[in-house]
C-alpha cells in the first residue's frame, strides 16, 4: 500500500486543537479509501518547547523534517513571546529553510456559508490567490541603528529577484491554465514603487508569453482590494507579492465568511523538500482551550496536502465531507453557529463514512 509520511506540528494555541481534529478526519478518509496509508509523527515544537529548551524547534529540526512527504502545521504565536521570535523560529524557518516559495490560498464560499457581501451566493467567489512566499517584503533584509536615540533609523528592504518572480509567475500561470477561466490578475503597486514593482510587471509580461492560452491582466493592489468587494465574480487566479497577498488573503477569507475556513499550502513545486500545509488563521489565544476553534481551514488544507501527495480521490472525498457538514449548518461561533470543534469534526467524519460515491 502507498504510505505517505506526515510530520504533524500543532505549534501554539488553537493549532493544538485543530491539527488533532484534522488527523481524525484524515484517518476517516484513509479508512474509507483503503488504498493508501498515512504514517504520522507528532512534533511538540512551538512556544512551550521554546520555554523548555530556548528554541522553537531543535537545531536539527529541518534535517528531521526533510525525511517526510509533507508537514501538517497548526499555528505559531504566543501572548508572552515576541511574534518575530516565534514566527522566525519555526514557521518562517521551515518555509524559508525549505524554499517553499509558492503559497497557495484557495478562496470559495462553501455551501451553507454566507458572504458578508450582499447578493454573493455559495460558489460565487471562486479564486486562487498565489502568494510569493520566499522574498519580497518578508526577505528579512534591513536593520536598525542608533536605537533609542532621536536619530534612530530602521530599514526594511523588499527583495525581488528574477528567479523569485519568474518562478512564482510560472506557478500562477500553471494554476490558471488548469482552471476553466484561464485568467490571471497580476497585482503590483508599480505606480508608486517604481523599481521592484515595475520589475515584477516586466517579468510577468515575459512569463505570460509562455502561456498563450492564459489571459493576463494587471491591477494595482489598492484597486484590487476594492475589486474584491465590488466585482468578486470578475476574479479567478491572483498573483501578488508576499505582503500584498498576505493582506488580500485576509480580506478574501473575510469575504467568504470567516478566516476560520481559509486554508493555505506552502509549496515547493519542484519537490526538493517537503511542502507545508496549514490554516491561515493563526494561534488565536482568545479562544484557545474553549474547544470552539473552527477546524474547517485545517480540513481544507488537508485536501491540499492529499492532492500534493497524489491522493486526488481522497482529497475530493474529504472536500465532500467538509461541504456536507457546512451545508447542514454544523458551524462554529466564528460562522455564527454554536458547534464546537468536536461537533464539526464528528459531522465531517460521519459524512465521510456515509459517502458511498
Ligand atoms: C499568514 C499570516 C502570517 C504571514 C503571519 C502569522 C506572519 O498572516 O499566513 O497570512 O503574514 O505570513
Ligand atoms: Mg496573513
Short mmCIF file of C-alpha atoms and ligand atoms in Angstrom, two decimals:
data_model
loop_
_atom_site.label_atom_id
_atom_site.label_comp_id
_atom_site.label_asym_id
_atom_site.label_seq_id
_atom_site.Cartn_x
_atom_site.Cartn_y
_atom_site.Cartn_z
CA UNK A 1 0.00 0.00 0.00
CA UNK A 2 1.17 3.57 -0.71
CA UNK A 3 2.36 5.17 2.51
CA UNK A 4 2.95 8.88 2.98
CA UNK A 5 4.99 10.13 5.92
CA UNK A 6 3.44 13.18 7.58
CA UNK A 7 5.10 15.43 10.18
CA UNK A 8 2.37 16.95 12.36
CA UNK A 9 3.23 20.17 14.22
CA UNK A 10 0.34 21.65 16.20
CA UNK A 11 2.52 24.56 17.37
CA UNK A 12 0.75 27.07 19.61
CA UNK A 13 -2.76 27.98 20.75
CA UNK A 14 -5.61 26.52 18.73
CA UNK A 15 -3.04 24.90 16.45
CA UNK A 16 -3.02 22.10 19.03
CA UNK A 17 -6.79 21.78 18.78
CA UNK A 18 -7.27 21.87 15.03
CA UNK A 19 -4.38 19.60 13.99
CA UNK A 20 -5.64 16.61 16.07
CA UNK A 21 -9.09 17.24 14.56
CA UNK A 22 -7.50 17.25 11.10
CA UNK A 23 -5.73 13.97 11.79
CA UNK A 24 -9.06 12.48 12.81
CA UNK A 25 -10.77 13.32 9.53
CA UNK A 26 -7.69 12.17 7.62
CA UNK A 27 -7.92 8.80 9.38
CA UNK A 28 -11.57 8.54 8.35
CA UNK A 29 -10.72 9.30 4.71
CA UNK A 30 -7.86 6.84 4.75
CA UNK A 31 -10.09 4.07 6.14
CA UNK A 32 -12.78 4.81 3.59
CA UNK A 33 -10.39 4.85 0.64
CA UNK A 34 -8.41 1.84 1.84
CA UNK A 35 -5.72 2.28 -0.82
CA UNK A 36 -3.15 4.42 0.98
CA UNK A 37 -1.79 4.93 4.47
CA UNK A 38 -0.56 7.98 6.37
CA UNK A 39 2.32 7.44 8.76
CA UNK A 40 2.04 10.43 11.13
CA UNK A 41 4.75 11.62 13.52
CA UNK A 42 3.94 14.38 16.04
CA UNK A 43 6.44 17.09 16.92
CA UNK A 44 5.81 19.14 20.10
CA UNK A 45 7.56 22.23 18.73
CA UNK A 46 6.47 25.81 19.39
CA UNK A 47 6.41 28.31 22.25
CA UNK A 48 6.22 25.76 25.12
CA UNK A 49 9.14 23.95 23.55
CA UNK A 50 10.94 27.32 23.47
CA UNK A 51 10.29 27.87 27.18
CA UNK A 52 11.71 24.43 27.93
CA UNK A 53 14.69 24.44 25.55
CA UNK A 54 15.36 28.01 24.40
CA UNK A 55 14.49 27.09 20.79
CA UNK A 56 11.21 26.88 18.85
CA UNK A 57 12.45 23.64 17.29
CA UNK A 58 15.64 21.62 17.73
CA UNK A 59 18.75 22.76 15.91
CA UNK A 60 18.47 19.82 13.50
CA UNK A 61 14.70 20.33 13.06
CA UNK A 62 14.91 20.90 9.32
CA UNK A 63 17.03 17.78 8.84
CA UNK A 64 14.42 15.79 10.74
CA UNK A 65 11.57 17.20 8.64
CA UNK A 66 13.37 16.62 5.35
CA UNK A 67 12.61 12.90 5.54
CA UNK A 68 8.84 13.49 5.45
CA UNK A 69 6.50 13.73 2.46
CA UNK A 70 4.51 16.66 3.92
CA UNK A 71 4.23 18.85 7.01
CA UNK A 72 0.82 19.40 8.59
CA UNK A 73 1.12 22.59 10.61
CA UNK A 74 -1.19 24.36 13.09
CA UNK A 75 -0.05 27.85 14.09
CA UNK A 76 2.59 29.79 15.99
CA UNK A 77 2.21 32.81 18.23
CA UNK A 78 2.22 33.28 21.99
CA UNK A 79 0.97 36.25 24.02
CA UNK A 80 4.12 36.16 26.19
CA UNK A 81 6.75 35.95 23.46
CA UNK A 82 7.61 38.38 20.64
CA UNK A 83 5.84 37.39 17.41
CA UNK A 84 9.01 37.86 15.38
CA UNK A 85 10.78 35.29 17.59
CA UNK A 86 8.10 32.61 17.42
CA UNK A 87 7.47 33.13 13.74
CA UNK A 88 11.07 33.21 12.53
CA UNK A 89 11.96 30.39 14.92
CA UNK A 90 9.50 27.90 13.46
CA UNK A 91 7.09 28.72 10.66
CA UNK A 92 9.27 31.03 8.60
CA UNK A 93 12.31 28.88 9.44
CA UNK A 94 10.55 25.97 7.73
CA UNK A 95 9.10 27.99 4.80
CA UNK A 96 12.39 29.69 4.03
CA UNK A 97 14.59 26.74 5.06
CA UNK A 98 12.86 24.51 2.51
CA UNK A 99 12.38 27.30 -0.03
CA UNK A 100 8.60 26.77 -0.10
CA UNK A 101 8.25 29.67 -2.44
CA UNK A 102 4.65 29.28 -3.55
CA UNK A 103 1.90 29.99 -1.07
CA UNK A 104 -1.44 28.90 -2.50
CA UNK A 105 -4.68 30.21 -0.99
CA UNK A 106 -7.95 28.94 -2.47
CA UNK A 107 -10.98 31.04 -1.65
CA UNK A 108 -14.58 29.95 -2.09
CA UNK A 109 -17.92 30.43 -0.35
CA UNK A 110 -18.74 26.94 0.94
CA UNK A 111 -22.30 25.56 0.89
CA UNK A 112 -24.31 26.80 3.86
CA UNK A 113 -22.00 29.77 4.46
CA UNK A 114 -22.80 33.38 3.86
CA UNK A 115 -20.53 36.00 2.35
CA UNK A 116 -20.91 39.39 4.05
CA UNK A 117 -21.23 40.77 0.51
CA UNK A 118 -24.85 41.32 -0.46
CA UNK A 119 -26.04 39.02 -3.22
CA UNK A 120 -23.00 36.75 -3.25
CA UNK A 121 -24.10 33.11 -3.09
CA UNK A 122 -22.23 29.91 -2.30
CA UNK A 123 -19.81 29.00 -5.07
CA UNK A 124 -19.77 32.52 -6.49
CA UNK A 125 -16.44 33.62 -5.15
CA UNK A 126 -14.01 31.08 -6.55
CA UNK A 127 -10.45 32.37 -6.51
CA UNK A 128 -6.93 31.11 -6.03
CA UNK A 129 -4.52 33.59 -4.51
CA UNK A 130 -0.90 32.79 -5.33
CA UNK A 131 1.39 34.47 -2.84
CA UNK A 132 5.13 34.82 -3.35
CA UNK A 133 6.48 33.17 -0.21
CA UNK A 134 10.25 33.49 -0.20
CA UNK A 135 11.27 37.10 -0.73
CA UNK A 136 9.64 40.50 -1.28
CA UNK A 137 8.76 42.34 1.90
CA UNK A 138 9.42 39.23 4.04
CA UNK A 139 13.05 38.83 2.98
CA UNK A 140 14.23 39.84 6.43
CA UNK A 141 16.57 42.37 4.83
CA UNK A 142 17.13 45.53 6.80
CA UNK A 143 18.43 46.77 10.08
CA UNK A 144 18.35 49.29 12.86
CA UNK A 145 20.89 51.79 14.08
CA UNK A 146 21.17 54.32 16.90
CA UNK A 147 18.49 52.54 18.92
CA UNK A 148 16.77 54.72 21.49
CA UNK A 149 18.28 57.94 20.13
CA UNK A 150 16.48 60.71 18.31
CA UNK A 151 18.40 59.81 15.15
CA UNK A 152 17.27 56.18 15.32
CA UNK A 153 16.73 54.60 11.92
CA UNK A 154 15.17 51.36 10.74
CA UNK A 155 15.02 49.91 7.23
CA UNK A 156 13.02 47.01 5.82
CA UNK A 157 14.05 46.38 2.25
CA UNK A 158 11.92 44.39 -0.18
CA UNK A 159 13.90 41.97 -2.32
CA UNK A 160 12.72 40.93 -5.77
CA UNK A 161 14.89 38.60 -7.83
CA UNK A 162 14.38 37.46 -11.41
CA UNK A 163 14.47 33.83 -10.28
CA UNK A 164 11.98 34.55 -7.50
CA UNK A 165 9.48 36.48 -9.61
CA UNK A 166 9.71 34.14 -12.63
CA UNK A 167 9.04 31.03 -10.58
CA UNK A 168 6.00 32.44 -8.77
CA UNK A 169 4.62 33.74 -12.09
CA UNK A 170 5.05 30.32 -13.70
CA UNK A 171 3.29 28.71 -10.74
CA UNK A 172 0.38 31.16 -11.03
CA UNK A 173 0.06 30.76 -14.80
CA UNK A 174 0.13 26.95 -14.47
CA UNK A 175 -2.63 27.09 -11.86
CA UNK A 176 -4.69 29.46 -14.03
CA UNK A 177 -4.15 27.30 -17.12
CA UNK A 178 -5.67 24.33 -15.27
CA UNK A 179 -8.80 26.28 -14.30
CA UNK A 180 -11.78 26.87 -16.59
CA UNK A 181 -11.44 30.64 -16.89
CA UNK A 182 -7.70 30.73 -17.58
CA UNK A 183 -7.37 34.22 -16.15
CA UNK A 184 -4.50 35.63 -14.07
CA UNK A 185 -4.57 39.02 -12.40
CA UNK A 186 -1.05 40.23 -11.62
CA UNK A 187 -1.18 42.56 -8.63
CA UNK A 188 1.50 45.18 -8.00
CA UNK A 189 1.91 48.75 -6.88
CA UNK A 190 4.03 49.83 -9.82
CA UNK A 191 2.65 53.36 -9.92
CA UNK A 192 4.28 54.23 -6.59
CA UNK A 193 7.03 51.62 -6.21
CA UNK A 194 8.96 52.18 -9.37
CA UNK A 195 11.80 49.67 -9.02
CA UNK A 196 10.74 46.31 -7.61
CA UNK A 197 7.13 46.55 -8.74
CA UNK A 198 7.95 47.71 -12.27
CA UNK A 199 10.36 44.78 -12.44
CA UNK A 200 7.55 42.47 -11.26
CA UNK A 201 5.30 43.75 -14.09
CA UNK A 202 8.07 43.22 -16.66
CA UNK A 203 8.75 39.65 -15.55
CA UNK A 204 5.00 38.91 -15.58
CA UNK A 205 4.72 40.09 -19.19
CA UNK A 206 7.72 37.96 -20.12
CA UNK A 207 6.39 34.78 -18.46
CA UNK A 208 2.90 35.38 -19.92
CA UNK A 209 4.33 34.67 -23.38
CA UNK A 210 4.93 31.05 -22.32
CA UNK A 211 1.19 30.66 -21.63
CA UNK A 212 -0.71 31.93 -24.68
CA UNK A 213 -3.87 30.13 -23.51
CA UNK A 214 -4.00 32.23 -20.30
CA UNK A 215 -5.32 35.80 -20.23
CA UNK A 216 -3.22 38.12 -18.09
CA UNK A 217 -4.41 41.39 -16.64
CA UNK A 218 -2.76 43.83 -14.25
CA UNK A 219 -4.22 45.55 -11.22
CA UNK A 220 -2.79 47.82 -8.54
CA UNK A 221 -3.15 46.36 -5.08
CA UNK A 222 -5.40 49.12 -3.72
CA UNK A 223 -7.71 48.83 -6.72
CA UNK A 224 -7.66 45.06 -6.31
CA UNK A 225 -8.88 45.37 -2.71
CA UNK A 226 -11.84 47.39 -3.98
CA UNK A 227 -12.47 44.92 -6.82
CA UNK A 228 -12.54 42.00 -4.34
CA UNK A 229 -15.56 43.71 -2.77
CA UNK A 230 -17.21 45.31 -5.78
CA UNK A 231 -16.72 42.74 -8.56
CA UNK A 232 -15.80 39.42 -6.95
CA UNK A 233 -17.13 37.40 -9.88
CA UNK A 234 -14.61 39.03 -12.23
CA UNK A 235 -11.65 37.40 -10.43
CA UNK A 236 -10.08 33.95 -10.85
CA UNK A 237 -6.34 33.50 -10.17
CA UNK A 238 -4.46 36.29 -8.41
CA UNK A 239 -0.68 36.54 -8.08
CA UNK A 240 0.89 39.06 -5.74
CA UNK A 241 3.93 39.75 -3.59
CA UNK A 242 4.39 38.29 -0.15
CA UNK A 243 2.91 41.25 1.75
CA UNK A 244 0.26 42.31 -0.77
CA UNK A 245 -1.09 38.76 -0.96
CA UNK A 246 -0.95 38.44 2.83
CA UNK A 247 -3.31 41.39 3.16
CA UNK A 248 -5.53 40.43 0.24
CA UNK A 249 -5.92 36.90 1.55
CA UNK A 250 -7.28 38.07 4.92
CA UNK A 251 -9.80 40.16 3.01
CA UNK A 252 -10.61 37.12 0.86
CA UNK A 253 -11.12 34.98 3.97
CA UNK A 254 -13.46 37.55 5.47
CA UNK A 255 -15.43 37.80 2.22
CA UNK A 256 -16.09 34.08 2.19
CA UNK A 257 -17.47 34.02 5.72
CA UNK A 258 -14.55 33.64 8.13
CA UNK A 259 -10.80 33.32 8.34
CA UNK A 260 -11.63 30.09 10.14
CA UNK A 261 -12.20 28.31 6.84
CA UNK A 262 -9.21 29.68 4.87
CA UNK A 263 -6.50 27.11 4.06
CA UNK A 264 -3.04 27.51 2.64
CA UNK A 265 -0.24 25.42 1.17
CA UNK A 266 3.41 26.45 1.33
CA UNK A 267 4.68 24.59 -1.70
CA UNK A 268 8.00 23.70 -3.15
CA UNK A 269 6.63 22.89 -6.63
CA UNK A 270 9.99 21.28 -7.52
CA UNK A 271 9.59 18.88 -4.57
CA UNK A 272 13.18 19.22 -3.36
CA UNK A 273 11.85 19.17 0.22
CA UNK A 274 8.50 18.59 1.94
CA UNK A 275 5.79 21.19 1.48
CA UNK A 276 3.79 22.53 4.43
CA UNK A 277 0.01 22.73 4.82
CA UNK A 278 -1.66 24.97 7.40
CA UNK A 279 -4.76 27.01 8.19
CA UNK A 280 -4.28 30.76 7.65
CA UNK A 281 -5.87 31.85 10.93
CA UNK A 282 -3.03 31.66 13.46
CA UNK A 283 -2.90 30.65 17.12
CA UNK A 284 -5.97 32.67 18.31
CA UNK A 285 -5.19 32.82 22.02
CA UNK A 286 -8.50 34.48 22.78
CA UNK A 287 -10.36 31.24 22.08
CA UNK A 288 -7.68 28.69 22.95
CA UNK A 289 -8.85 25.96 25.31
CA UNK A 290 -12.54 26.67 24.72
CA UNK A 291 -12.98 23.92 22.17
CA UNK A 292 -14.65 26.22 19.64
CA UNK A 293 -11.86 26.71 17.10
CA UNK A 294 -13.11 26.24 13.56
CA UNK A 295 -11.32 23.18 12.13
CA UNK A 296 -12.55 23.72 8.54
CA UNK A 297 -9.40 25.58 7.38
CA UNK A 298 -7.30 22.72 8.75
CA UNK A 299 -9.51 20.16 6.99
CA UNK A 300 -9.41 22.07 3.71
CA UNK A 301 -5.61 22.34 3.85
CA UNK A 302 -5.58 18.56 4.38
CA UNK A 303 -7.34 18.31 0.99
CA UNK A 304 -4.49 20.36 -0.48
CA UNK A 305 -1.98 18.05 1.21
CA UNK A 306 -3.70 14.94 -0.19
CA UNK A 307 -3.68 16.49 -3.67
CA UNK A 308 0.02 17.25 -3.33
CA UNK A 309 0.62 13.62 -2.33
CA UNK A 310 -1.26 12.45 -5.43
CA UNK A 311 -4.29 11.22 -3.44
CA UNK A 312 -6.85 13.12 -5.52
CA UNK A 313 -9.79 10.80 -4.80
CA UNK A 314 -9.18 11.10 -1.06
CA UNK A 315 -8.90 14.86 -1.36
CA UNK A 316 -12.23 15.09 -3.21
CA UNK A 317 -13.83 12.80 -0.63
CA UNK A 318 -12.66 14.97 2.25
CA UNK A 319 -13.89 18.12 0.49
CA UNK A 320 -17.32 16.49 0.04
CA UNK A 321 -17.30 15.71 3.76
CA UNK A 322 -16.48 19.31 4.65
CA UNK A 323 -19.19 20.66 2.36
CA UNK A 324 -21.75 18.21 3.74
CA UNK A 325 -21.07 19.50 7.27
CA UNK A 326 -21.24 23.20 6.33
CA UNK A 327 -24.37 22.64 4.22
CA UNK A 328 -26.03 21.01 7.25
CA UNK A 329 -25.25 24.12 9.31
CA UNK A 330 -22.75 22.50 11.69
CA UNK A 331 -20.89 25.77 12.23
CA UNK A 332 -18.56 27.15 14.91
CA UNK A 333 -19.19 30.60 16.50
CA UNK A 334 -16.94 32.47 14.01
CA UNK A 335 -19.53 31.47 11.38
CA UNK A 336 -22.47 32.38 13.58
CA UNK A 337 -23.11 28.84 14.83
CA UNK A 338 -22.85 27.13 18.19
CA UNK A 339 -20.98 23.97 17.20
CA UNK A 340 -17.69 23.00 18.83
CA UNK A 341 -14.52 21.80 17.12
CA UNK A 342 -15.57 18.29 18.10
CA UNK A 343 -19.09 18.68 16.63
CA UNK A 344 -17.70 19.82 13.28
CA UNK A 345 -15.10 17.05 13.27
CA UNK A 346 -17.75 14.42 14.03
CA UNK A 347 -20.05 15.79 11.32
CA UNK A 348 -17.27 15.60 8.74
CA UNK A 349 -16.24 12.09 9.85
CA UNK A 350 -19.88 10.92 9.67
CA UNK A 351 -20.26 12.41 6.18
CA UNK A 352 -17.09 10.65 5.03
CA UNK A 353 -18.23 7.30 6.47
CA UNK A 354 -21.63 7.64 4.84
CA UNK A 355 -20.29 8.80 1.47
CA UNK A 356 -20.53 5.85 -0.88
CA UNK A 357 -19.65 7.75 -4.04
C1 LIG B 1 -0.40 34.42 7.11
C2 LIG B 1 -0.03 35.05 8.40
C3 LIG B 1 1.47 35.13 8.55
C4 LIG B 1 2.08 35.84 7.39
C5 LIG B 1 1.88 35.76 9.85
C6 LIG B 1 1.47 34.91 11.03
C7 LIG B 1 3.32 36.12 9.87
O1 LIG B 1 -0.60 36.32 8.49
O2 LIG B 1 -0.03 33.24 6.90
O3 LIG B 1 -1.04 35.04 6.29
O4 LIG B 1 1.95 37.06 7.26
O5 LIG B 1 2.72 35.21 6.58
MG1 LIG B 2 -1.86 36.79 6.89
#
